[in-house]
mmCIF file with all atom_site columns, C-alpha atoms in Angstrom:
data_model
loop_
_atom_site.group_PDB
_atom_site.id
_atom_site.type_symbol
_atom_site.label_atom_id
_atom_site.label_alt_id
_atom_site.label_comp_id
_atom_site.label_asym_id
_atom_site.label_entity_id
_atom_site.label_seq_id
_atom_site.pdbx_PDB_ins_code
_atom_site.Cartn_x
_atom_site.Cartn_y
_atom_site.Cartn_z
_atom_site.occupancy
_atom_site.B_iso_or_equiv
_atom_site.pdbx_formal_charge
_atom_site.auth_seq_id
_atom_site.auth_comp_id
_atom_site.auth_asym_id
_atom_site.auth_atom_id
_atom_site.pdbx_PDB_model_num
ATOM 1  C CA . MET A 1 1  ? 87.437 -187.593 121.408 1.00 72.00 ? 1  MET A CA 1
ATOM 2  C CA . GLN A 1 2  ? 85.994 -190.381 123.273 1.00 85.00 ? 2  GLN A CA 1
ATOM 3  C CA . ARG A 1 3  ? 82.406 -191.086 123.140 1.00 87.00 ? 3  ARG A CA 1
ATOM 4  C CA . PRO A 1 4  ? 80.262 -191.504 126.391 1.00 83.00 ? 4  PRO A CA 1
ATOM 5  C CA . ASP A 1 5  ? 78.967 -194.693 127.687 1.00 91.00 ? 5  ASP A CA 1
ATOM 6  C CA . ALA A 1 6  ? 75.245 -195.516 128.401 1.00 91.00 ? 6  ALA A CA 1
ATOM 7  C CA . ALA A 1 7  ? 76.215 -194.785 132.321 1.00 92.00 ? 7  ALA A CA 1
ATOM 8  C CA . THR A 1 8  ? 77.655 -191.441 131.579 1.00 93.00 ? 8  THR A CA 1
ATOM 9  C CA . LEU A 1 9  ? 74.725 -190.626 129.074 1.00 92.00 ? 9  LEU A CA 1
ATOM 10 C CA . ALA A 1 10 ? 72.438 -191.349 131.850 1.00 94.00 ? 10 ALA A CA 1
ATOM 11 C CA . GLN A 1 11 ? 74.169 -189.452 134.620 1.00 94.00 ? 11 GLN A CA 1
ATOM 12 C CA . LEU A 1 12 ? 74.210 -186.325 132.297 1.00 93.00 ? 12 LEU A CA 1
ATOM 13 C CA . LEU A 1 13 ? 70.458 -186.665 131.397 1.00 94.00 ? 13 LEU A CA 1
ATOM 14 C CA . ALA A 1 14 ? 69.691 -187.307 135.331 1.00 96.00 ? 14 ALA A CA 1
ATOM 15 C CA . GLU A 1 15 ? 71.537 -183.942 136.131 1.00 96.00 ? 15 GLU A CA 1
ATOM 16 C CA . ARG A 1 16 ? 68.786 -182.320 133.674 1.00 96.00 ? 16 ARG A CA 1
ATOM 17 C CA . VAL A 1 17 ? 65.898 -184.491 134.768 1.00 97.00 ? 17 VAL A CA 1
ATOM 18 C CA . HIS A 1 18 ? 63.386 -181.654 135.737 1.00 96.00 ? 18 HIS A CA 1
ATOM 19 C CA . PRO A 1 19 ? 63.416 -179.987 132.100 1.00 96.00 ? 19 PRO A CA 1
ATOM 20 C CA . LEU A 1 20 ? 63.619 -183.439 130.648 1.00 95.00 ? 20 LEU A CA 1
ATOM 21 C CA . VAL A 1 21 ? 60.236 -184.557 132.264 1.00 95.00 ? 21 VAL A CA 1
ATOM 22 C CA . LEU A 1 22 ? 58.674 -181.421 131.496 1.00 95.00 ? 22 LEU A CA 1
ATOM 23 C CA . GLU A 1 23 ? 59.340 -181.968 127.734 1.00 94.00 ? 23 GLU A CA 1
ATOM 24 C CA . LEU A 1 24 ? 58.565 -185.514 127.674 1.00 93.00 ? 24 LEU A CA 1
ATOM 25 C CA . LEU A 1 25 ? 55.719 -185.907 130.509 1.00 94.00 ? 25 LEU A CA 1
ATOM 26 C CA . PRO A 1 26 ? 54.092 -182.325 130.347 1.00 92.00 ? 26 PRO A CA 1
ATOM 27 C CA . HIS A 1 27 ? 50.641 -183.507 131.928 1.00 92.00 ? 27 HIS A CA 1
ATOM 28 C CA . GLY A 1 28 ? 52.644 -184.449 134.846 1.00 94.00 ? 28 GLY A CA 1
ATOM 29 C CA . HIS A 1 29 ? 52.930 -182.678 138.245 1.00 95.00 ? 29 HIS A CA 1
ATOM 30 C CA . ARG A 1 30 ? 55.582 -182.446 140.975 1.00 96.00 ? 30 ARG A CA 1
ATOM 31 C CA . GLU A 1 31 ? 54.972 -184.307 144.313 1.00 96.00 ? 31 GLU A CA 1
ATOM 32 C CA . GLY A 1 32 ? 57.891 -183.650 146.768 1.00 97.00 ? 32 GLY A CA 1
ATOM 33 C CA . ALA A 1 33 ? 60.932 -185.247 145.109 1.00 97.00 ? 33 ALA A CA 1
ATOM 34 C CA . GLU A 1 34 ? 58.998 -187.093 142.259 1.00 97.00 ? 34 GLU A CA 1
ATOM 35 C CA . TRP A 1 35 ? 57.308 -185.995 138.935 1.00 97.00 ? 35 TRP A CA 1
ATOM 36 C CA . ARG A 1 36 ? 53.970 -188.207 138.869 1.00 97.00 ? 36 ARG A CA 1
ATOM 37 C CA . CYS A 1 37 ? 51.747 -189.158 135.958 1.00 95.00 ? 37 CYS A CA 1
ATOM 38 C CA . GLY A 1 38 ? 49.783 -191.811 134.420 1.00 94.00 ? 38 GLY A CA 1
ATOM 39 C CA . SER A 1 39 ? 52.339 -193.835 132.024 1.00 91.00 ? 39 SER A CA 1
ATOM 40 C CA . LEU A 1 40 ? 54.973 -193.229 130.013 1.00 89.00 ? 40 LEU A CA 1
ATOM 41 C CA . ALA A 1 41 ? 52.348 -191.917 127.444 1.00 86.00 ? 41 ALA A CA 1
ATOM 42 C CA . GLY A 1 42 ? 52.263 -189.085 129.671 1.00 82.00 ? 42 GLY A CA 1
ATOM 43 C CA . GLU A 1 43 ? 48.683 -188.838 130.537 1.00 85.00 ? 43 GLU A CA 1
ATOM 44 C CA . LYS A 1 44 ? 47.598 -187.739 133.835 1.00 87.00 ? 44 LYS A CA 1
ATOM 45 C CA . GLY A 1 45 ? 47.453 -189.981 136.767 1.00 88.00 ? 45 GLY A CA 1
ATOM 46 C CA . GLN A 1 46 ? 50.001 -191.335 139.556 1.00 91.00 ? 46 GLN A CA 1
ATOM 47 C CA . SER A 1 47 ? 51.393 -194.595 138.515 1.00 95.00 ? 47 SER A CA 1
ATOM 48 C CA . LEU A 1 48 ? 54.605 -193.301 137.118 1.00 96.00 ? 48 LEU A CA 1
ATOM 49 C CA . ALA A 1 49 ? 56.983 -191.601 139.206 1.00 97.00 ? 49 ALA A CA 1
ATOM 50 C CA . VAL A 1 50 ? 60.352 -190.043 138.119 1.00 97.00 ? 50 VAL A CA 1
ATOM 51 C CA . ARG A 1 51 ? 62.836 -189.132 140.780 1.00 98.00 ? 51 ARG A CA 1
ATOM 52 C CA . LEU A 1 52 ? 63.705 -185.408 140.762 1.00 98.00 ? 52 LEU A CA 1
ATOM 53 C CA . THR A 1 53 ? 66.402 -185.015 143.412 1.00 97.00 ? 53 THR A CA 1
ATOM 54 C CA . GLY A 1 54 ? 68.984 -186.782 145.387 1.00 96.00 ? 54 GLY A CA 1
ATOM 55 C CA . PRO A 1 55 ? 71.148 -190.190 144.627 1.00 95.00 ? 55 PRO A CA 1
ATOM 56 C CA . ARG A 1 56 ? 68.232 -191.603 142.528 1.00 96.00 ? 56 ARG A CA 1
ATOM 57 C CA . ARG A 1 57 ? 67.505 -188.767 140.455 1.00 97.00 ? 57 ARG A CA 1
ATOM 58 C CA . GLY A 1 58 ? 66.605 -189.789 137.077 1.00 97.00 ? 58 GLY A CA 1
ATOM 59 C CA . VAL A 1 59 ? 65.346 -193.095 138.029 1.00 97.00 ? 59 VAL A CA 1
ATOM 60 C CA . TRP A 1 60 ? 61.779 -193.743 137.335 1.00 97.00 ? 60 TRP A CA 1
ATOM 61 C CA . ALA A 1 61 ? 59.127 -196.597 137.764 1.00 97.00 ? 61 ALA A CA 1
ATOM 62 C CA . ASP A 1 62 ? 55.610 -197.216 136.376 1.00 95.00 ? 62 ASP A CA 1
ATOM 63 C CA . PHE A 1 63 ? 54.047 -198.995 139.102 1.00 94.00 ? 63 PHE A CA 1
ATOM 64 C CA . SER A 1 64 ? 51.038 -200.097 136.827 1.00 92.00 ? 64 SER A CA 1
ATOM 65 C CA . SER A 1 65 ? 53.054 -201.861 134.047 1.00 92.00 ? 65 SER A CA 1
ATOM 66 C CA . GLY A 1 66 ? 56.283 -202.913 135.943 1.00 94.00 ? 66 GLY A CA 1
ATOM 67 C CA . GLU A 1 67 ? 58.576 -200.868 133.736 1.00 94.00 ? 67 GLU A CA 1
ATOM 68 C CA . ARG A 1 68 ? 61.475 -198.827 135.260 1.00 96.00 ? 68 ARG A CA 1
ATOM 69 C CA . GLY A 1 69 ? 64.669 -197.456 134.368 1.00 96.00 ? 69 GLY A CA 1
ATOM 70 C CA . ASP A 1 70 ? 67.145 -194.479 134.359 1.00 96.00 ? 70 ASP A CA 1
ATOM 71 C CA . ALA A 1 71 ? 66.844 -191.149 132.281 1.00 95.00 ? 71 ALA A CA 1
ATOM 72 C CA . LEU A 1 72 ? 68.440 -192.420 129.386 1.00 94.00 ? 72 LEU A CA 1
ATOM 73 C CA . VAL A 1 73 ? 65.784 -195.515 129.075 1.00 94.00 ? 73 VAL A CA 1
ATOM 74 C CA . LEU A 1 74 ? 63.094 -192.792 129.772 1.00 93.00 ? 74 LEU A CA 1
ATOM 75 C CA . ILE A 1 75 ? 64.193 -191.001 126.559 1.00 92.00 ? 75 ILE A CA 1
ATOM 76 C CA . PHE A 1 76 ? 64.486 -194.502 124.606 1.00 90.00 ? 76 PHE A CA 1
ATOM 77 C CA . THR A 1 77 ? 61.102 -195.206 125.536 1.00 87.00 ? 77 THR A CA 1
ATOM 78 C CA . GLU A 1 78 ? 59.647 -191.712 124.472 1.00 77.00 ? 78 GLU A CA 1
ATOM 79 C CA . ILE A 1 79 ? 61.284 -191.753 120.872 1.00 75.00 ? 79 ILE A CA 1
#
C-alpha cells in the first residue's frame, strides 16, 4: 500500500476542516466561510482565520503573526 504524500494528507484534512477546528481551536467561532480565533493558541479573538468552504478550504492565516498554511500545517503547529 502506497503512503499518501503531504499534499494528499492536507486535502483529506481540508475535507474535514470543520470538525478539525472545533477540536484544535475550540474558543473560536464561525464567521461566514471562516473559523476565527485569536491565534494558534486558540484564544478568543479575530486575527486567525481558517477557511471552511470553497477551493481554499483548510487554508489558514494568522494576520497578527504572519503565519499561514494548510490543514496539515495547522495540525503540525498544534501538536
